[in-house]
Tab-separated table of C-alpha atoms in Angstrom:
chain	number	residue	atom	x	y	z
A	1	UNK	CA	133.719	86.445	83.888
A	2	UNK	CA	135.832	83.549	85.064
A	3	UNK	CA	134.164	80.510	86.621
A	4	UNK	CA	135.051	81.844	90.060
A	5	UNK	CA	134.224	85.530	89.799
A	6	UNK	CA	131.333	87.921	89.381
A	7	UNK	CA	132.567	91.198	87.944
A	8	UNK	CA	129.414	92.930	86.709
A	9	UNK	CA	125.987	93.188	88.348
A	10	UNK	CA	122.768	94.787	87.071
A	11	UNK	CA	120.078	95.990	89.457
A	12	UNK	CA	116.523	96.402	88.150
A	13	UNK	CA	114.499	99.054	89.981
A	14	UNK	CA	115.252	102.407	91.617
A	15	UNK	CA	113.143	102.206	94.742
A	16	UNK	CA	114.306	101.475	98.301
A	17	UNK	CA	115.138	97.840	97.544
A	18	UNK	CA	117.314	98.905	94.613
A	19	UNK	CA	118.961	101.472	96.862
A	20	UNK	CA	119.752	98.766	99.409
A	21	UNK	CA	121.247	96.682	96.613
A	22	UNK	CA	123.571	99.476	95.469
A	23	UNK	CA	124.804	100.045	99.009
A	24	UNK	CA	125.489	96.365	99.617
A	25	UNK	CA	127.185	95.763	96.265
A	26	UNK	CA	129.402	98.849	96.518
A	27	UNK	CA	130.398	97.955	100.079
A	28	UNK	CA	131.958	94.704	98.863
A	29	UNK	CA	134.575	96.497	96.707
A	30	UNK	CA	134.486	93.418	94.480
A	31	UNK	CA	132.567	94.389	91.354
A	32	UNK	CA	134.018	96.344	88.472
A	33	UNK	CA	130.629	97.239	87.052
A	34	UNK	CA	127.436	97.958	89.015
A	35	UNK	CA	124.504	99.385	87.060
A	36	UNK	CA	120.954	100.179	88.170
A	37	UNK	CA	118.176	100.711	85.657
A	38	UNK	CA	115.044	102.682	86.591
A	39	UNK	CA	112.166	103.377	84.214
A	40	UNK	CA	111.154	106.647	85.876
A	41	UNK	CA	113.082	109.904	85.641
A	42	UNK	CA	113.901	109.882	89.363
A	43	UNK	CA	114.467	107.361	92.156
A	44	UNK	CA	111.989	106.479	94.867
A	45	UNK	CA	109.738	103.753	93.504
A	46	UNK	CA	106.231	103.873	94.967
A	47	UNK	CA	107.274	106.847	97.145
A	48	UNK	CA	107.260	109.044	94.028
A	49	UNK	CA	103.693	110.359	93.899
A	50	UNK	CA	101.726	110.657	90.644
A	51	UNK	CA	98.808	113.104	90.724
A	52	UNK	CA	96.911	111.227	88.021
A	53	UNK	CA	96.609	107.491	88.718
A	54	UNK	CA	97.073	104.777	86.143
A	55	UNK	CA	93.888	103.977	84.264
A	56	UNK	CA	92.530	100.515	84.971
A	57	UNK	CA	92.452	98.438	81.774
A	58	UNK	CA	89.407	96.439	80.746
A	59	UNK	CA	89.315	93.487	83.127
A	60	UNK	CA	89.721	90.130	81.406
A	61	UNK	CA	91.290	86.822	82.384
A	62	UNK	CA	94.513	87.892	80.649
A	63	UNK	CA	97.466	89.476	82.400
A	64	UNK	CA	97.406	93.263	82.287
A	65	UNK	CA	101.211	93.424	82.260
A	66	UNK	CA	102.754	91.981	79.114
A	67	UNK	CA	106.242	92.190	77.609
A	68	UNK	CA	106.720	94.351	74.544
A	69	UNK	CA	107.792	92.838	71.249
A	70	UNK	CA	111.531	93.321	70.798
A	71	UNK	CA	112.591	94.914	67.476
A	72	UNK	CA	114.496	92.692	65.118
A	73	UNK	CA	117.617	94.832	64.833
A	74	UNK	CA	119.495	96.057	67.910
A	75	UNK	CA	120.742	98.579	68.707
A	76	UNK	CA	118.286	100.950	67.101
A	77	UNK	CA	115.697	103.691	67.494
A	78	UNK	CA	112.022	102.886	67.087
A	79	UNK	CA	108.737	104.785	67.635
A	80	UNK	CA	108.185	105.169	71.348
A	81	UNK	CA	105.926	102.742	73.165
A	82	UNK	CA	105.688	104.902	76.248
A	83	UNK	CA	105.729	103.637	79.773
A	84	UNK	CA	104.823	100.098	80.841
A	85	UNK	CA	101.874	98.990	82.976
A	86	UNK	CA	102.540	99.703	86.628
A	87	UNK	CA	104.656	102.757	85.870
A	88	UNK	CA	102.594	105.061	88.082
A	89	UNK	CA	102.815	104.906	91.853
A	90	UNK	CA	99.798	103.898	93.991
A	91	UNK	CA	100.814	106.490	96.609
A	92	UNK	CA	98.679	109.503	97.501
A	93	UNK	CA	99.772	112.930	98.698
A	94	UNK	CA	99.171	112.506	102.417
A	95	UNK	CA	100.281	108.859	102.692
A	96	UNK	CA	102.240	107.886	105.791
A	97	UNK	CA	104.420	104.822	106.308
A	98	UNK	CA	102.902	101.811	108.053
A	99	UNK	CA	106.255	100.549	109.324
A	100	UNK	CA	107.488	102.421	112.416
A	101	UNK	CA	110.887	103.992	112.795
A	102	UNK	CA	113.653	103.076	113.396
A	103	UNK	CA	112.843	99.832	111.538
A	104	UNK	CA	111.552	101.735	108.504
A	105	UNK	CA	115.096	102.972	107.851
A	106	UNK	CA	118.250	101.095	107.028
A	107	UNK	CA	120.447	100.409	110.035
A	108	UNK	CA	123.212	102.526	108.422
A	109	UNK	CA	121.024	105.451	107.282
A	110	UNK	CA	117.952	106.864	108.981
A	111	UNK	CA	114.956	108.808	107.725
A	112	UNK	CA	114.666	112.253	109.309
A	113	UNK	CA	112.573	112.462	112.459
A	114	UNK	CA	109.947	114.713	110.892
A	115	UNK	CA	106.218	114.217	111.488
A	116	UNK	CA	103.579	115.823	109.290
A	117	UNK	CA	101.181	118.277	110.987
A	118	UNK	CA	98.153	116.139	110.134
A	119	UNK	CA	99.720	113.009	111.628
A	120	UNK	CA	100.723	114.891	114.800
A	121	UNK	CA	97.075	115.878	115.276
A	122	UNK	CA	96.031	112.247	115.104
A	123	UNK	CA	98.976	110.392	116.648
A	124	UNK	CA	100.746	112.976	118.791
A	125	UNK	CA	104.266	114.430	118.515
A	126	UNK	CA	107.323	112.282	117.872
A	127	UNK	CA	105.362	109.321	116.525
A	128	UNK	CA	107.333	106.749	114.457
A	129	UNK	CA	105.623	107.119	111.059
A	130	UNK	CA	106.852	109.220	108.163
A	131	UNK	CA	105.070	111.214	105.470
A	132	UNK	CA	105.581	110.224	101.824
A	133	UNK	CA	107.561	113.396	101.062
A	134	UNK	CA	109.994	112.737	103.927
A	135	UNK	CA	110.555	109.141	102.790
A	136	UNK	CA	110.963	110.170	99.165
A	137	UNK	CA	113.550	112.813	100.101
A	138	UNK	CA	115.485	110.279	102.167
A	139	UNK	CA	115.630	107.824	99.264
A	140	UNK	CA	116.640	110.478	96.754
A	141	UNK	CA	119.338	111.899	99.039
A	142	UNK	CA	120.814	108.413	99.468
A	143	UNK	CA	120.744	107.777	95.721
A	144	UNK	CA	123.014	110.791	95.216
A	145	UNK	CA	125.854	108.621	96.556
A	146	UNK	CA	125.549	106.358	93.500
A	147	UNK	CA	124.961	108.823	90.651
A	148	UNK	CA	127.406	107.192	88.246
A	149	UNK	CA	125.796	103.785	88.704
A	150	UNK	CA	122.189	104.733	87.920
A	151	UNK	CA	120.430	105.141	84.575
A	152	UNK	CA	116.904	106.600	84.524
A	153	UNK	CA	114.134	106.563	81.894
A	154	UNK	CA	115.201	103.047	81.003
A	155	UNK	CA	112.838	100.088	80.905
A	156	UNK	CA	114.255	96.574	81.158
A	157	UNK	CA	112.354	94.634	78.493
A	158	UNK	CA	114.047	91.222	78.545
A	159	UNK	CA	116.449	89.335	80.798
A	160	UNK	CA	117.821	85.985	79.659
A	161	UNK	CA	120.891	83.811	79.824
A	162	UNK	CA	123.300	83.548	76.895
A	163	UNK	CA	125.982	81.097	77.873
A	164	UNK	CA	127.288	82.155	81.297
A	165	UNK	CA	126.169	85.764	80.885
A	166	UNK	CA	122.900	87.516	81.527
A	167	UNK	CA	121.638	89.662	78.660
A	168	UNK	CA	119.469	92.696	79.330
A	169	UNK	CA	117.468	94.169	76.472
A	170	UNK	CA	116.972	97.801	77.419
A	171	UNK	CA	114.723	100.560	76.128
A	172	UNK	CA	115.608	104.184	76.797
A	173	UNK	CA	112.195	105.843	76.688
A	174	UNK	CA	111.993	108.780	74.262
A	175	UNK	CA	115.746	109.155	74.636
A	176	UNK	CA	116.253	112.307	72.578
A	177	UNK	CA	112.736	113.709	73.060
A	178	UNK	CA	112.024	112.901	69.421
A	179	UNK	CA	109.231	110.369	69.933
A	180	UNK	CA	111.557	107.385	69.617
A	181	UNK	CA	112.922	104.828	72.068
A	182	UNK	CA	116.485	103.582	71.876
A	183	UNK	CA	116.726	99.774	72.147
A	184	UNK	CA	119.970	97.951	72.891
A	185	UNK	CA	121.431	95.176	75.003
A	186	UNK	CA	124.030	94.883	77.751
A	187	UNK	CA	125.711	91.860	79.291
A	188	UNK	CA	126.205	91.162	83.008
A	189	UNK	CA	127.451	88.351	85.210
A	190	UNK	CA	124.595	88.647	87.699
A	191	UNK	CA	121.118	90.178	87.903
A	192	UNK	CA	119.472	91.562	91.017
A	193	UNK	CA	115.728	92.199	90.597
A	194	UNK	CA	114.453	94.971	92.872
A	195	UNK	CA	111.356	96.225	91.057
A	196	UNK	CA	108.984	96.004	94.027
A	197	UNK	CA	105.544	94.455	94.124
A	198	UNK	CA	103.184	97.414	94.454
A	199	UNK	CA	102.886	98.217	90.757
A	200	UNK	CA	100.538	95.774	89.051
A	201	UNK	CA	97.173	95.288	90.797
A	202	UNK	CA	95.741	91.905	91.669
A	203	UNK	CA	92.285	91.962	90.096
A	204	UNK	CA	89.761	89.185	90.779
A	205	UNK	CA	87.755	88.023	87.767
A	206	UNK	CA	84.273	89.030	88.956
A	207	UNK	CA	81.623	88.423	86.283
A	208	UNK	CA	80.074	91.674	85.095
A	209	UNK	CA	82.981	94.050	85.741
A	210	UNK	CA	83.597	94.578	82.005
A	211	UNK	CA	79.995	95.662	81.563
A	212	UNK	CA	80.437	98.243	84.314
A	213	UNK	CA	83.706	99.510	82.869
A	214	UNK	CA	82.242	99.910	79.380
A	215	UNK	CA	79.328	101.928	80.782
A	216	UNK	CA	81.487	104.092	83.056
A	217	UNK	CA	85.181	103.383	83.457
A	218	UNK	CA	85.288	105.183	86.831
A	219	UNK	CA	82.682	102.806	88.284
A	220	UNK	CA	85.342	100.119	88.831
A	221	UNK	CA	88.743	100.846	90.294
A	222	UNK	CA	91.647	99.318	92.149
A	223	UNK	CA	92.709	100.947	95.381
A	224	UNK	CA	95.945	102.008	93.678
A	225	UNK	CA	93.855	104.734	91.987
A	226	UNK	CA	92.869	106.363	95.283
A	227	UNK	CA	93.971	109.982	95.544
A	228	UNK	CA	91.294	112.046	97.316
A	229	UNK	CA	88.468	111.205	99.739
A	230	UNK	CA	86.235	113.776	98.044
A	231	UNK	CA	86.018	111.470	95.030
A	232	UNK	CA	83.730	109.258	97.140
A	233	UNK	CA	81.524	111.854	98.831
A	234	UNK	CA	77.904	110.713	99.207
A	235	UNK	CA	78.587	107.606	97.137
A	236	UNK	CA	77.302	104.112	97.870
A	237	UNK	CA	80.570	102.179	97.817
A	238	UNK	CA	81.444	98.473	97.806
A	239	UNK	CA	85.035	97.573	98.702
A	240	UNK	CA	86.457	94.110	98.056
A	241	UNK	CA	89.171	93.067	100.532
A	242	UNK	CA	90.166	93.667	104.148
A	243	UNK	CA	93.962	93.911	104.002
A	244	UNK	CA	96.115	96.767	105.228
A	245	UNK	CA	95.386	98.981	102.197
A	246	UNK	CA	91.655	98.454	102.692
A	247	UNK	CA	92.007	99.349	106.376
A	248	UNK	CA	93.736	102.629	105.499
A	249	UNK	CA	91.210	103.372	102.756
A	250	UNK	CA	88.099	102.634	104.832
A	251	UNK	CA	89.306	104.789	107.726
A	252	UNK	CA	89.850	107.701	105.322
A	253	UNK	CA	86.642	107.646	103.266
A	254	UNK	CA	84.236	106.575	106.026
A	255	UNK	CA	83.256	110.148	106.998
A	256	UNK	CA	82.227	111.140	103.467
A	257	UNK	CA	80.564	108.081	101.898
A	258	UNK	CA	76.929	107.106	102.054
A	259	UNK	CA	76.364	104.888	105.093
A	260	UNK	CA	76.757	102.061	105.492
A	261	UNK	CA	80.018	101.480	103.663
A	262	UNK	CA	79.944	97.921	102.295
A	263	UNK	CA	83.019	95.697	102.513
A	264	UNK	CA	83.226	92.263	100.897
A	265	UNK	CA	85.289	89.785	102.939
A	266	UNK	CA	87.204	87.472	100.618
A	267	UNK	CA	88.015	84.832	103.252
A	268	UNK	CA	86.038	83.462	106.152
A	269	UNK	CA	86.776	86.452	108.391
A	270	UNK	CA	88.305	89.930	107.906
A	271	UNK	CA	92.038	90.401	108.372
A	272	UNK	CA	93.078	91.096	111.966
A	273	UNK	CA	93.988	94.794	111.554
A	274	UNK	CA	90.686	95.433	109.798
A	275	UNK	CA	88.672	93.547	112.407
A	276	UNK	CA	90.420	95.237	115.331
A	277	UNK	CA	89.834	98.637	113.741
A	278	UNK	CA	86.179	98.369	112.723
A	279	UNK	CA	84.538	95.540	114.681
A	280	UNK	CA	81.191	96.840	115.890
A	281	UNK	CA	81.320	100.005	113.754
A	282	UNK	CA	77.701	100.603	112.680
A	283	UNK	CA	78.849	102.649	109.672
A	284	UNK	CA	80.214	99.485	108.037
A	285	UNK	CA	78.378	96.478	106.669
A	286	UNK	CA	80.373	93.321	105.977
A	287	UNK	CA	79.348	91.124	103.061
A	288	UNK	CA	80.671	87.761	101.810
A	289	UNK	CA	82.522	87.336	98.509
A	290	UNK	CA	81.197	89.030	95.393
A	291	UNK	CA	79.578	86.529	93.028
A	292	UNK	CA	78.750	88.944	90.208
A	293	UNK	CA	77.929	92.562	89.375
A	294	UNK	CA	75.687	94.073	86.719
A	295	UNK	CA	74.448	97.481	85.619
A	296	UNK	CA	71.290	98.913	87.081
A	297	UNK	CA	68.467	99.807	84.702
A	298	UNK	CA	69.479	103.457	84.788
A	299	UNK	CA	73.011	102.429	83.714
A	300	UNK	CA	74.409	104.935	86.182
A	301	UNK	CA	74.643	102.510	89.099
A	302	UNK	CA	75.264	98.815	89.560
A	303	UNK	CA	73.952	95.906	91.589
A	304	UNK	CA	75.998	93.178	93.261
A	305	UNK	CA	75.190	89.563	94.096
A	306	UNK	CA	77.187	87.818	96.819
A	307	UNK	CA	78.132	84.206	97.434
A	308	UNK	CA	75.263	83.819	99.922
A	309	UNK	CA	72.924	85.039	97.136
A	310	UNK	CA	72.169	88.287	98.963
A	311	UNK	CA	72.136	91.409	96.794
A	312	UNK	CA	72.842	95.134	96.920
A	313	UNK	CA	71.330	97.642	94.513
A	314	UNK	CA	72.123	101.177	93.428
A	315	UNK	CA	75.853	101.072	94.102
A	316	UNK	CA	78.097	103.830	92.736
A	317	UNK	CA	81.628	102.491	93.049
A	318	UNK	CA	83.322	99.072	93.139
A	319	UNK	CA	86.811	99.285	94.663
A	320	UNK	CA	89.170	96.305	94.602
A	321	UNK	CA	91.429	96.489	97.671
A	322	UNK	CA	92.902	93.165	96.659
A	323	UNK	CA	96.611	93.804	96.711
A	324	UNK	CA	99.197	93.442	93.982
A	325	UNK	CA	100.932	90.689	92.060
A	326	UNK	CA	104.595	89.874	91.680
A	327	UNK	CA	105.353	90.999	88.158
A	328	UNK	CA	108.508	90.317	86.139
A	329	UNK	CA	107.452	90.705	82.486
A	330	UNK	CA	111.097	90.852	81.430
A	331	UNK	CA	111.724	87.273	82.654
A	332	UNK	CA	110.418	84.239	80.784
A	333	UNK	CA	109.051	81.158	82.543
A	334	UNK	CA	112.352	79.484	81.751
A	335	UNK	CA	114.009	81.840	84.208
A	336	UNK	CA	111.360	82.259	86.906
A	337	UNK	CA	107.699	81.352	87.359
A	338	UNK	CA	105.058	83.359	89.192
A	339	UNK	CA	102.250	80.829	89.364
A	340	UNK	CA	98.493	81.450	89.223
A	341	UNK	CA	98.423	81.781	93.017
A	342	UNK	CA	100.943	84.663	92.915
A	343	UNK	CA	103.746	82.572	94.381
A	344	UNK	CA	107.262	82.871	92.978
A	345	UNK	CA	108.483	79.329	92.469
A	346	UNK	CA	111.982	77.980	92.914
A	347	UNK	CA	113.369	80.734	95.176
A	348	UNK	CA	115.544	80.026	98.186
A	349	UNK	CA	114.830	82.342	101.143
A	350	UNK	CA	112.581	84.332	98.774
A	351	UNK	CA	115.823	85.631	97.229
A	352	UNK	CA	117.906	83.257	95.093
A	353	UNK	CA	116.889	81.251	92.074
A	354	UNK	CA	117.556	77.710	93.193
A	355	UNK	CA	120.440	76.343	91.158
A	356	UNK	CA	121.597	79.752	89.909
A	357	UNK	CA	122.328	82.415	92.554
A	358	UNK	CA	123.362	84.877	89.821
A	359	UNK	CA	119.627	85.664	89.576
A	360	UNK	CA	118.301	87.092	92.824
A	361	UNK	CA	115.374	89.153	94.104
A	362	UNK	CA	115.177	91.851	96.764
A	363	UNK	CA	111.825	92.576	98.400
A	364	UNK	CA	109.946	89.490	97.182
A	365	UNK	CA	108.394	89.103	100.611
A	366	UNK	CA	105.177	90.358	102.187
A	367	UNK	CA	105.127	92.231	105.515
A	368	UNK	CA	108.849	91.682	105.912
A	369	UNK	CA	109.560	95.102	107.555
A	370	UNK	CA	110.468	97.533	104.788
A	371	UNK	CA	113.208	98.908	104.470
A	372	UNK	CA	115.095	96.699	106.885
A	373	UNK	CA	114.386	93.461	105.059
A	374	UNK	CA	115.779	94.973	101.837
A	375	UNK	CA	119.019	95.777	103.641
A	376	UNK	CA	119.405	92.246	104.992
A	377	UNK	CA	118.538	90.510	101.741
A	378	UNK	CA	120.810	92.781	99.688
A	379	UNK	CA	123.712	92.251	102.067
A	380	UNK	CA	123.382	88.490	101.729
A	381	UNK	CA	123.196	88.710	97.929
A	382	UNK	CA	126.299	90.918	97.736
A	383	UNK	CA	128.320	88.581	99.942
A	384	UNK	CA	127.238	85.531	97.944
A	385	UNK	CA	128.150	87.187	94.635
A	386	UNK	CA	131.515	88.340	95.984
A	387	UNK	CA	132.189	84.753	97.145
A	388	UNK	CA	132.576	85.815	100.777
A	389	UNK	CA	129.854	83.395	101.763
A	390	UNK	CA	128.073	80.522	100.105
A	391	UNK	CA	124.599	79.060	100.034
A	392	UNK	CA	123.620	75.560	101.143
A	393	UNK	CA	123.511	72.784	98.550
A	394	UNK	CA	120.771	72.818	95.932
A	395	UNK	CA	119.191	69.857	97.685
A	396	UNK	CA	118.987	71.810	100.946
A	397	UNK	CA	117.528	74.824	99.137
A	398	UNK	CA	114.848	72.644	97.535
A	399	UNK	CA	114.052	71.186	100.963
A	400	UNK	CA	113.674	74.709	102.415
A	401	UNK	CA	111.087	75.549	99.755
A	402	UNK	CA	109.297	72.224	100.191
A	403	UNK	CA	109.121	72.599	103.968
A	404	UNK	CA	107.721	76.121	103.697
A	405	UNK	CA	105.191	74.973	101.103
A	406	UNK	CA	103.910	72.341	103.510
A	407	UNK	CA	103.584	75.009	106.183
A	408	UNK	CA	102.174	77.921	104.150
A	409	UNK	CA	100.672	76.300	101.066
A	410	UNK	CA	101.089	77.103	97.384
A	411	UNK	CA	99.669	80.611	97.793
A	412	UNK	CA	100.920	84.207	97.826
A	413	UNK	CA	101.010	83.848	101.632
A	414	UNK	CA	104.054	81.659	101.047
A	415	UNK	CA	105.985	84.951	100.924
A	416	UNK	CA	104.545	86.400	104.157
A	417	UNK	CA	107.295	86.731	106.775
A	418	UNK	CA	105.313	87.132	110.040
A	419	UNK	CA	104.928	85.549	112.474
A	420	UNK	CA	108.334	84.004	111.700
A	421	UNK	CA	110.311	87.250	111.769
A	422	UNK	CA	113.067	85.932	113.997
A	423	UNK	CA	113.528	82.707	112.041
A	424	UNK	CA	113.783	84.550	108.731
A	425	UNK	CA	116.081	87.365	109.842
A	426	UNK	CA	118.332	85.050	111.805
A	427	UNK	CA	118.654	82.787	108.775
A	428	UNK	CA	119.779	85.765	106.675
A	429	UNK	CA	122.297	86.845	109.348
A	430	UNK	CA	123.678	83.313	109.610
A	431	UNK	CA	124.009	82.886	105.856
A	432	UNK	CA	125.575	86.326	105.341
A	433	UNK	CA	128.227	85.822	108.013
A	434	UNK	CA	130.370	88.601	109.530
A	435	UNK	CA	131.181	91.829	107.707
A	436	UNK	CA	134.945	91.479	108.190
A	437	UNK	CA	135.557	95.116	107.356
A	438	UNK	CA	133.273	95.285	104.316
A	439	UNK	CA	129.868	96.829	104.775
A	440	UNK	CA	128.374	96.469	108.245
A	441	UNK	CA	127.327	93.781	110.673
A	442	UNK	CA	123.739	92.581	110.492
A	443	UNK	CA	122.145	92.577	113.906
A	444	UNK	CA	120.106	89.503	114.898
A	445	UNK	CA	116.373	90.006	115.195
A	446	UNK	CA	115.688	91.215	118.738
A	447	UNK	CA	112.732	91.335	121.098
A	448	UNK	CA	112.933	95.133	120.903
A	449	UNK	CA	111.923	94.894	117.230
A	450	UNK	CA	108.666	93.203	118.235
A	451	UNK	CA	108.081	95.917	120.828
A	452	UNK	CA	108.610	98.627	118.186
A	453	UNK	CA	106.215	96.884	115.782
A	454	UNK	CA	103.539	96.347	118.439
A	455	UNK	CA	103.757	99.932	119.656
A	456	UNK	CA	103.477	101.122	116.068
A	457	UNK	CA	100.434	98.942	115.439
A	458	UNK	CA	98.719	100.281	118.554
A	459	UNK	CA	99.224	103.819	117.269
A	460	UNK	CA	97.893	102.842	113.852
A	461	UNK	CA	94.797	101.353	115.489
A	462	UNK	CA	94.179	104.766	117.007
A	463	UNK	CA	94.385	106.265	113.498
A	464	UNK	CA	92.153	103.623	111.899
A	465	UNK	CA	89.522	103.896	114.640
A	466	UNK	CA	89.287	107.687	114.534
A	467	UNK	CA	86.113	107.618	112.433
């Protein structure tokens, strides 16, 4: 690489954000080498369903996702270490998108207008949400355009700078089906991280959870393990959290659980979607934060104490609907820091490492309108790397982060896009500039987008309120 050119780019992650990255990079016709590495055997990310969920590890204060030790001699084959934490998808068989079409698609490629029979019963014909299988097929069909650029069954174990180049230490999992992984390294001029943020669960450190897990590992779970409502039939359940995943989950299991269904509110009030869906529902009982849990005398149930010192006894299941963390185990703190509040530090526009735009991230936002936000971010990254546009000065980038910190605080909500959709999207459009014959034009955020989102939310409220 010369000081003025980026010739090779690595993309980490084969979900929709990685797909958007491939499209944007290829459209520039500027890079001699574009490679995407995906640890699964097929593309799709969280839209690839796993029948058996990932087992929740014993809950401690330590991170559950840790980098593997790198062998001393590379390249080489070593006994397989299997798949990393977060490998399995949190999706379930009947899952539907929460983002309405046409915004769920890319502007240049649309998901088929197919509605599942179950969703038609609940939401009517021609509704804007799509079943997991339809979304998965769309992603996999689009990936066929980039077959020569994609390598599956490959886990990225380390990413670091060596001089001006980025080094990836890669592990091909059980490469020759002989129980061994093949470890090696490759060099690139730029790295685009697109590994999503619905893999590693965010798990509060509630005293007593280890005791429950040791007695019965199924007593404590994260919502990412949900697969079937029948797993909760006639159970006395306590859910922690009131976000969008909790809202979906509660609406599904409410008919089968023992009433009332208890929900612990982590903040002062439930999230808006949850409140609008279940306010006044006598089948739910809201509780404050969980202070501690401990086994009942029969060791088959558990009791919970809350921050107001109220208690519940004889509970069957503790479900953390507490979201996920940003997880980049392949990057050291020298490259990027995800702090204890789950905020990625030192990122401009939630995309570029400040001071080094050769390290960028796609999808490191919350509620940003998937897949459309991936398209916009990836387009900007590709145009910056191809030198067709440039970023503001480092000082201006630092000021952008500082200003947003003052507004949002040093929390994971720093990465939440709404209600500032228009500001964020228009900033991306402005920075990316015109297509000029490469790729496509990025449309400014329009009032019709808000209408589509609001109409979609109203339909979802109908779904959530059905029970």
